[in-house]
Coordinates of C-alpha atoms in Angstrom, one line a residue:
M247 CA -22.3 49.9 -41.8
S248 CA -23.3 46.9 -44.0
T249 CA -20.0 45.5 -44.4
G250 CA -16.8 45.5 -42.0
P251 CA -16.6 43.7 -38.9
R252 CA -19.5 42.2 -37.0
V253 CA -20.7 41.5 -33.4
Y254 CA -21.8 37.8 -32.4
A255 CA -23.9 37.0 -30.2
K256 CA -22.4 33.8 -27.9
N257 CA -25.0 32.8 -25.3
L258 CA -28.3 32.3 -25.5
R259 CA -29.4 36.2 -24.4
V260 CA -27.0 39.2 -25.0
W261 CA -29.1 42.1 -24.0
V262 CA -28.7 45.3 -25.9
H263 CA -28.5 48.8 -24.7
E264 CA -29.2 51.6 -25.1
R265 CA -26.3 53.3 -24.8
P266 CA -23.0 51.9 -24.0
D267 CA -23.3 51.8 -20.5
G268 CA -24.6 48.4 -18.5
S269 CA -27.2 50.7 -16.6
S270 CA -29.0 52.0 -19.2
R271 CA -32.5 50.7 -20.7
R272 CA -32.6 48.0 -22.3
L273 CA -34.4 47.8 -25.6
G274 CA -34.1 44.4 -26.9
Y275 CA -31.6 40.9 -27.5
L276 CA -29.8 39.1 -29.4
R277 CA -29.8 35.1 -29.4
V278 CA -26.5 33.0 -30.1
G279 CA -26.1 32.5 -33.8
A280 CA -27.2 36.1 -34.7
S281 CA -24.5 38.8 -36.0
S282 CA -24.3 42.6 -36.3
P283 CA -22.7 45.3 -38.8
T284 CA -21.0 47.0 -36.5
S285 CA -18.2 49.9 -35.9
E286 CA -14.3 49.6 -36.3
S287 CA -13.5 50.4 -31.8
A288 CA -15.2 50.3 -29.1
A289 CA -18.1 53.0 -28.3
G290 CA -17.2 52.4 -24.3
F291 CA -16.2 50.6 -21.9
A292 CA -18.5 51.2 -18.5
G293 CA -19.0 48.2 -17.3
C294 CA -17.8 45.7 -19.9
Q295 CA -14.2 45.1 -19.7
G296 CA -14.3 43.9 -23.6
G297 CA -16.0 47.5 -24.9
W298 CA -19.3 48.4 -26.3
Y299 CA -20.2 47.7 -29.9
P300 CA -22.9 49.6 -31.9
V301 CA -25.8 47.2 -33.7
E302 CA -28.3 47.9 -35.9
P303 CA -30.6 49.5 -35.9
A304 CA -29.8 50.7 -32.3
G305 CA -28.1 50.2 -29.0
Y306 CA -24.5 48.5 -28.1
V307 CA -23.9 44.9 -26.5
C308 CA -20.9 44.6 -24.2
V309 CA -18.4 42.3 -26.2
G310 CA -16.9 39.3 -23.8
R311 CA -18.7 36.4 -22.3
Q312 CA -21.7 36.8 -24.4
A313 CA -20.8 38.2 -27.5
T314 CA -17.2 38.7 -29.8
L315 CA -15.9 40.0 -32.4
D316 CA -14.5 37.0 -33.4
G317 CA -16.1 35.3 -36.4
T318 CA -14.3 32.0 -35.8
D319 CA -15.5 31.2 -32.5
P320 CA -16.4 28.1 -32.4
V321 CA -19.7 29.0 -31.2
V322 CA -20.5 31.5 -33.1
R323 CA -19.4 29.2 -36.5
A324 CA -21.7 26.1 -35.2
M325 CA -24.8 28.2 -34.4
E326 CA -25.0 31.4 -37.2
T327 CA -27.0 28.9 -39.5
F328 CA -29.5 27.5 -37.2
R329 CA -31.9 30.3 -36.9
P330 CA -35.4 31.2 -36.2
R331 CA -38.0 31.2 -39.2
P332 CA -40.3 34.3 -37.9
E333 CA -41.4 34.4 -41.7
E334 CA -43.0 30.5 -40.7
K335 CA -46.3 29.5 -39.0
L336 CA -43.8 27.8 -36.7
P337 CA -40.3 29.7 -36.6
Y338 CA -38.8 26.1 -35.0
L339 CA -39.3 22.5 -35.6
Y340 CA -40.9 21.7 -32.4
G341 CA -41.9 17.9 -30.6
T342 CA -43.0 17.0 -26.7
V343 CA -41.3 13.7 -24.9
R344 CA -43.3 10.9 -25.3
N345 CA -40.5 8.6 -24.8
P346 CA -38.0 10.1 -22.2
G347 CA -34.4 9.0 -22.8
P348 CA -30.9 10.6 -22.6
V349 CA -30.2 14.0 -23.7
F350 CA -26.6 14.0 -25.5
Q351 CA -23.7 16.8 -25.9
R352 CA -22.2 14.4 -28.8
L353 CA -23.1 11.7 -31.4
P354 CA -23.5 7.9 -29.6
G355 CA -21.6 5.6 -31.5
I356 CA -23.7 2.6 -31.7
E357 CA -22.2 0.7 -29.0
E358 CA -22.3 3.7 -26.6
L359 CA -25.9 4.0 -27.3
R360 CA -26.7 0.3 -26.6
E361 CA -24.7 1.7 -23.5
A362 CA -26.8 4.7 -22.7
E363 CA -30.2 3.7 -23.8
P364 CA -30.1 -0.7 -23.5
D365 CA -33.4 -1.3 -24.6
V366 CA -32.5 1.1 -27.9
D367 CA -33.2 -1.9 -30.1
R368 CA -36.0 -3.6 -29.2
R369 CA -37.5 0.3 -28.4
M370 CA -36.7 1.1 -32.1
L371 CA -38.1 -2.0 -34.0
E372 CA -41.2 -1.1 -31.5
W373 CA -41.0 2.5 -32.9
L374 CA -41.1 1.1 -36.7
D375 CA -43.2 -1.1 -35.7
A376 CA -46.2 1.1 -34.0
G377 CA -49.0 2.9 -35.6
G378 CA -50.6 5.7 -35.0
E379 CA -49.3 9.2 -33.5
I380 CA -46.7 6.7 -31.6
G381 CA -44.8 5.0 -34.4
A382 CA -42.5 5.7 -37.2
S383 CA -45.6 6.8 -39.8
Y384 CA -46.8 9.9 -37.7
A385 CA -45.8 13.0 -39.7
Q386 CA -42.1 12.1 -40.0
D387 CA -41.6 15.1 -42.6
V388 CA -42.1 17.6 -39.6
W389 CA -38.3 16.7 -38.8
T390 CA -37.5 18.0 -42.6
W391 CA -38.9 21.0 -43.0
G392 CA -41.9 19.2 -45.0
E393 CA -39.5 17.9 -47.6
P394 CA -40.0 14.1 -47.8
P395 CA -37.5 12.4 -45.1
E396 CA -35.9 8.9 -45.5
D397 CA -37.8 6.2 -44.5
P398 CA -37.1 5.5 -40.6
R399 CA -37.0 1.5 -41.6
G400 CA -34.8 1.5 -43.7
A401 CA -32.2 4.4 -42.2
W402 CA -32.1 2.2 -38.9
T403 CA -31.8 -1.0 -41.3
A404 CA -29.0 0.5 -43.4
K405 CA -27.3 2.3 -39.5
L406 CA -27.2 5.6 -42.1
T407 CA -25.5 8.7 -41.8
R408 CA -26.7 12.0 -43.5
G409 CA -27.1 15.5 -42.8
V410 CA -24.6 16.1 -39.4
P411 CA -23.4 19.2 -39.6
D412 CA -19.4 19.3 -39.7
F413 CA -18.9 20.6 -36.0
L414 CA -20.4 16.6 -34.2
Q415 CA -18.6 15.2 -36.4
N416 CA -15.4 12.9 -35.6
H417 CA -17.0 13.0 -32.2
G418 CA -17.2 16.8 -32.2
M419 CA -19.3 18.2 -29.4
V420 CA -22.1 20.4 -29.5
P421 CA -20.2 24.4 -28.4
N422 CA -22.4 25.6 -25.7
P423 CA -24.4 28.5 -25.6
H424 CA -24.5 28.5 -21.9
L425 CA -22.5 31.0 -19.1
S426 CA -22.0 27.9 -17.1
P427 CA -19.5 25.1 -18.4
R428 CA -20.7 21.8 -19.1
P429 CA -18.9 18.3 -18.3
P430 CA -17.3 16.4 -21.1
T431 CA -19.6 13.6 -21.2
L432 CA -21.7 12.0 -23.4
V433 CA -25.3 12.2 -21.7
L434 CA -25.7 15.6 -20.7
D435 CA -29.3 15.2 -19.5
R436 CA -32.3 12.8 -19.3
M437 CA -35.6 14.1 -20.6
R438 CA -37.9 14.3 -18.1
P439 CA -42.3 14.2 -19.6
K440 CA -44.5 17.3 -20.1
V441 CA -41.4 19.4 -22.1
G442 CA -42.1 20.2 -25.5
Y443 CA -38.7 21.0 -26.6
A444 CA -38.2 23.3 -29.9
I445 CA -35.7 22.1 -32.6
L446 CA -33.2 23.9 -34.7
D447 CA -32.7 21.1 -37.2
T448 CA -32.0 17.1 -37.5
F449 CA -30.1 14.6 -38.7
L450 CA -29.4 10.8 -39.7
H451 CA -26.3 8.9 -37.4
E452 CA -26.0 5.6 -37.8
G453 CA -29.7 4.9 -38.3
R454 CA -30.6 7.2 -36.1
R455 CA -32.4 10.7 -36.7
Y456 CA -31.4 13.3 -33.7
G457 CA -32.6 17.2 -33.2
L458 CA -30.2 20.0 -32.3
T459 CA -32.5 21.9 -30.0
T460 CA -32.3 25.7 -29.5
H461 CA -30.4 25.4 -25.7
A462 CA -27.7 22.8 -28.5
E463 CA -28.8 19.6 -27.0
L464 CA -29.1 16.7 -28.9
V465 CA -32.3 14.2 -28.8
P466 CA -33.6 11.7 -30.9
T467 CA -36.3 12.2 -32.4
D468 CA -38.3 8.9 -32.0
R469 CA -38.7 10.4 -28.4
L470 CA -40.5 12.7 -29.7
R471 CA -43.9 13.6 -31.1
P472 CA -43.2 15.8 -34.1
I473 CA -46.2 18.7 -34.0
R474 CA -47.5 20.4 -36.8
G475 CA -49.3 23.0 -35.1
S476 CA -52.5 23.9 -36.3
D477 CA -53.2 25.3 -39.3
F478 CA -56.2 27.4 -38.2
R479 CA -56.2 31.2 -39.3
G480 CA -58.3 34.0 -38.9
V481 CA -60.0 36.2 -41.3
R482 CA -59.3 39.5 -43.2
I483 CA -61.9 42.0 -42.9
G484 CA -63.1 44.0 -45.7
E485 CA -60.8 41.4 -48.0
D486 CA -61.6 37.9 -47.0
V487 CA -65.2 39.3 -44.7
E488 CA -67.6 41.7 -43.7
F489 CA -69.7 42.9 -41.4
P490 CA -71.7 40.5 -39.5
F491 CA -70.3 37.6 -39.3
A492 CA -69.7 34.9 -36.9
F493 CA -66.9 32.2 -36.3
V494 CA -68.1 28.4 -34.9
R495 CA -66.4 28.4 -31.8
H496 CA -67.5 24.6 -31.1
P497 CA -67.4 21.9 -31.9
E498 CA -70.3 20.2 -31.4
A499 CA -72.1 23.5 -33.0
K500 CA -76.0 22.6 -34.8
F501 CA -77.8 24.4 -37.6
V502 CA -81.8 24.8 -36.9
D503 CA -84.0 26.1 -39.0
A504 CA -86.5 28.8 -39.1
S505 CA -88.9 26.5 -36.8
G506 CA -86.4 25.6 -34.4
A507 CA -86.0 22.1 -35.7
D508 CA -82.8 20.4 -36.0
A509 CA -80.6 21.8 -40.0
G510 CA -77.5 20.1 -39.7
A511 CA -73.9 19.9 -38.3
A512 CA -71.9 23.6 -38.4
T513 CA -68.4 22.8 -39.1
Y514 CA -66.0 23.9 -36.1
R515 CA -64.6 27.6 -37.0
D516 CA -66.0 27.5 -40.0
V517 CA -67.0 31.5 -40.7
L518 CA -70.6 31.7 -41.4
R519 CA -71.7 34.9 -42.8
L520 CA -75.0 36.5 -41.3
T521 CA -78.4 38.4 -42.1
G522 CA -77.5 40.7 -39.4
K523 CA -81.5 39.0 -38.0
Q524 CA -81.7 37.2 -34.7
K525 CA -83.9 34.9 -33.0
F526 CA -84.5 33.1 -29.4
F527 CA -85.3 29.6 -29.9
G528 CA -85.8 28.7 -26.5
K529 CA -85.2 31.1 -24.9
V530 CA -81.6 31.1 -26.0
L531 CA -80.7 33.6 -28.4
H532 CA -80.3 32.5 -32.6
Y533 CA -77.9 34.3 -35.6
E534 CA -79.7 34.0 -38.8
V535 CA -76.8 33.1 -41.2
K536 CA -77.4 34.0 -45.2
D537 CA -78.6 30.5 -46.3
G538 CA -81.8 30.7 -44.1
R539 CA -80.6 28.5 -40.9
Y540 CA -79.7 29.8 -37.5
I541 CA -77.0 29.0 -35.0
S542 CA -76.9 29.5 -31.3
D543 CA -75.0 32.1 -29.4
R544 CA -73.3 29.6 -27.4
H545 CA -71.5 28.4 -30.2
A546 CA -70.9 30.8 -32.3
S547 CA -69.2 34.0 -31.9
R548 CA -70.9 37.2 -34.0
L549 CA -68.3 40.2 -34.5
D550 CA -69.4 43.8 -35.1
P551 CA -67.2 46.4 -34.2
A552 CA -66.7 48.4 -31.2
K553 CA -70.2 50.3 -31.1
K554 CA -68.2 52.6 -29.1
M555 CA -64.5 53.9 -29.6
P556 CA -62.0 54.0 -27.0
G557 CA -59.8 57.2 -27.1
W558 CA -56.6 55.6 -28.6
A559 CA -58.9 53.9 -31.3
N560 CA -60.0 57.7 -31.9
A561 CA -56.2 59.3 -31.8
G562 CA -55.3 56.8 -34.3
E563 CA -53.5 53.9 -32.3
K564 CA -53.5 50.1 -33.0
W565 CA -55.3 47.7 -30.5
I566 CA -56.7 44.5 -29.9
D567 CA -59.8 43.8 -28.7
I568 CA -59.9 40.6 -26.8
N569 CA -63.5 39.3 -25.4
I570 CA -63.6 36.2 -23.2
T571 CA -66.9 35.2 -23.3
K572 CA -66.9 34.7 -26.9
Q573 CA -63.8 33.9 -27.4
T574 CA -62.5 36.5 -30.2
L575 CA -59.5 38.7 -31.2
M576 CA -59.7 42.0 -33.5
L577 CA -57.3 43.9 -34.5
Y578 CA -57.9 47.9 -35.3
E579 CA -56.0 50.0 -37.0
G580 CA -57.8 53.9 -35.3
T581 CA -61.4 53.1 -35.4
T582 CA -61.0 50.6 -37.9
P583 CA -61.5 46.7 -37.4
V584 CA -58.2 44.8 -40.0
Y585 CA -58.3 40.9 -38.5
A586 CA -60.5 38.7 -36.4
T587 CA -59.9 35.1 -34.7
L588 CA -60.2 32.8 -32.1
V589 CA -58.9 32.2 -29.3
S590 CA -58.3 30.2 -26.1
T591 CA -57.9 32.1 -22.6
G592 CA -58.2 31.1 -19.4
E593 CA -59.7 27.8 -19.1
A594 CA -61.8 29.4 -15.6
G595 CA -63.5 32.0 -18.1
L596 CA -65.0 34.9 -16.2
A597 CA -63.5 34.0 -12.6
S598 CA -60.9 35.7 -10.8
A599 CA -57.7 36.3 -12.2
E600 CA -56.5 36.7 -9.2
T601 CA -56.9 33.1 -7.5
T602 CA -57.5 31.1 -10.7
T603 CA -56.8 30.4 -14.5
A604 CA -58.7 33.1 -15.7
T605 CA -57.4 36.0 -18.2
R606 CA -56.8 39.2 -16.4
R607 CA -59.2 41.6 -17.4
G608 CA -58.3 45.3 -18.2
I609 CA -56.3 48.0 -20.5
F610 CA -52.8 47.0 -20.8
R611 CA -50.1 47.9 -23.3
I612 CA -47.9 45.5 -25.1
H613 CA -44.4 45.8 -23.2
T614 CA -42.1 42.5 -24.1
K615 CA -41.4 40.5 -27.3
H616 CA -39.7 37.4 -28.2
I617 CA -40.2 36.2 -31.4
T618 CA -39.9 32.4 -28.8
A619 CA -39.7 32.2 -24.8
T620 CA -39.3 29.5 -22.4
M621 CA -42.6 28.8 -20.4
A622 CA -43.0 26.4 -17.2
S623 CA -45.0 25.6 -14.2
N624 CA -43.6 24.0 -10.9
E625 CA -46.8 24.1 -9.8
S626 CA -47.8 20.3 -8.3
G627 CA -49.1 18.1 -10.6
E628 CA -49.4 20.5 -13.1
E629 CA -45.1 20.6 -13.8
F630 CA -44.7 21.1 -17.6
E631 CA -41.8 22.8 -19.6
L632 CA -42.5 24.1 -22.8
R633 CA -39.6 25.7 -24.6
D634 CA -39.7 28.5 -26.9
V635 CA -43.2 29.1 -27.0
P636 CA -44.1 31.1 -30.2
Y637 CA -44.6 34.7 -31.3
V638 CA -44.6 35.8 -27.1
Q639 CA -45.9 39.0 -26.2
Y640 CA -46.2 39.6 -23.0
F641 CA -48.7 42.7 -21.7
E642 CA -49.0 42.7 -17.8
S643 CA -46.3 42.3 -15.3
E644 CA -47.0 39.2 -13.9
G645 CA -46.7 37.1 -16.9
Y646 CA -49.8 37.3 -18.4
A647 CA -49.2 37.5 -22.7
L648 CA -50.5 36.6 -26.6
H649 CA -48.2 33.4 -27.9
G650 CA -48.8 31.2 -30.1
A651 CA -49.7 27.2 -29.0
Y652 CA -48.3 24.6 -31.1
W653 CA -49.5 21.8 -28.5
H654 CA -53.6 22.6 -29.0
D655 CA -56.1 22.8 -31.7
R656 CA -58.9 24.1 -29.6
F657 CA -58.8 27.6 -29.9
G658 CA -62.7 29.3 -29.9
M659 CA -62.9 27.1 -26.3
P660 CA -61.1 28.3 -23.3
K661 CA -57.8 26.2 -23.0
S662 CA -55.2 28.3 -20.9
R663 CA -53.4 29.2 -17.6
G664 CA -54.3 32.4 -18.4
C665 CA -52.5 33.7 -21.2
I666 CA -54.0 34.3 -24.4
N667 CA -53.4 31.2 -26.8
L668 CA -53.4 31.9 -30.4
S669 CA -53.2 29.4 -33.3
P670 CA -49.3 29.4 -34.5
E671 CA -50.1 31.6 -37.7
D672 CA -52.4 34.0 -35.8
A673 CA -49.9 34.7 -33.2
R674 CA -47.3 35.1 -35.9
R675 CA -49.4 37.2 -37.9
V676 CA -50.7 39.3 -35.0
F677 CA -46.5 39.9 -33.3
H678 CA -45.4 41.7 -36.6
W679 CA -48.3 43.5 -35.9
T680 CA -48.5 45.2 -33.4
D681 CA -45.6 47.1 -31.7
P682 CA -42.8 46.9 -30.1
Q683 CA -41.2 45.7 -32.8
V684 CA -38.5 43.1 -33.1
P685 CA -35.6 44.4 -35.2
T686 CA -34.3 41.7 -37.6
G687 CA -32.1 39.4 -36.3
W688 CA -33.4 40.7 -33.2
H689 CA -34.8 37.4 -31.1
G690 CA -37.0 40.3 -28.2
A691 CA -37.1 43.8 -28.1
L692 CA -38.4 46.1 -24.9
L693 CA -40.9 48.7 -24.7
P694 CA -42.3 49.7 -21.5
L695 CA -45.3 52.0 -21.4
R696 CA -45.7 52.7 -25.7
G697 CA -46.8 49.4 -27.4
T698 CA -49.9 48.4 -29.0
V699 CA -52.5 48.6 -26.6
V700 CA -54.6 45.2 -25.2
F701 CA -58.4 45.6 -23.9
I702 CA -59.0 42.5 -22.6
H703 CA -63.2 42.0 -21.4
P704 CA -65.5 40.0 -20.9

């Protein structure tokens, strides 16, 4: 089915079923903008008036409100070029709300903008003049996928327009990929504090840069803090490093010499080659580094192969070993460890996962994977919404997952509300390594009871 008819997703989540029947098992889903080769005719009509059409590599989607055979559909034409980039450490562009303002569904003219944001001229000048992370000089290349951006001050002064998609020109609205209709208004919503947006692409309109979000909204990027995401990544065992080794997991870690005297600061998250010898200083265990210095086990995590291999390892399965005390993750292929890194588990450490933010311990299997998924909390005083968290892998029925964390860079220290946070690149690597695999072009996949084993222990 490499040529011929195609079926197109025009909703944020278009389910792929195992058989041409809505009651059959869900295999995964497509996101708006995705498409797949299909057949000339429907494979069935059970519970689907428009018919069930096959997609590659397996399964069927229902043609109707959420999917179409029409490649000229306005939603399809607008969104098909804006796809996630799962080969990148972050599949979208990301920013967190710094200064809440309006969310638009079309690009405003300058007078409309001043009506929607009466203080826009003053506020833009303040942003252009500000320094540090709140100003226009901070990380603006994030919005252009790392390419040099236009100078924000020059663009605003000249009221420059550049890169606006065809569907937004001449007062065009953002096509709606949601099932519920939208009012034909300029302002669709307002940003809220503690919200992280995922951006498909950005462009300049009358001097201001706007981002097209994954939910098909337009947000001024000057109201967001652009996020690069941590560049930290783990090591390939047998290629980058050999056992025994350790990660420096504490930002203020120090070395001592053979007498226990201060021997200088250790670099946070460095990989240390160890001799295998250990020594106590002040009743605290220290590991000997190959340069003769020692480092405390309170500041560094030593990694070794599992002393006793579990049954699934002896059967040759892939599996993930997560140590909460050490804040480490190791990937195994059968009995062979192949990768190791630092993570951030629940901030409550080894407390009960039933009543705190600790990570649940036990043996699990990954059952659902999303290239991205939104995570939110409505808990009083702790409200947040993070759109399209990258590389999400659920392994427990009550919402525990491995996922990338673009909003912090404290890997090696407990930080999460129970999930296992990985750096963006580590999350991407682990995501593509585990089962179930997400087929090319899909946004998520489900495989209850048969995914990769996740072993979480103290």
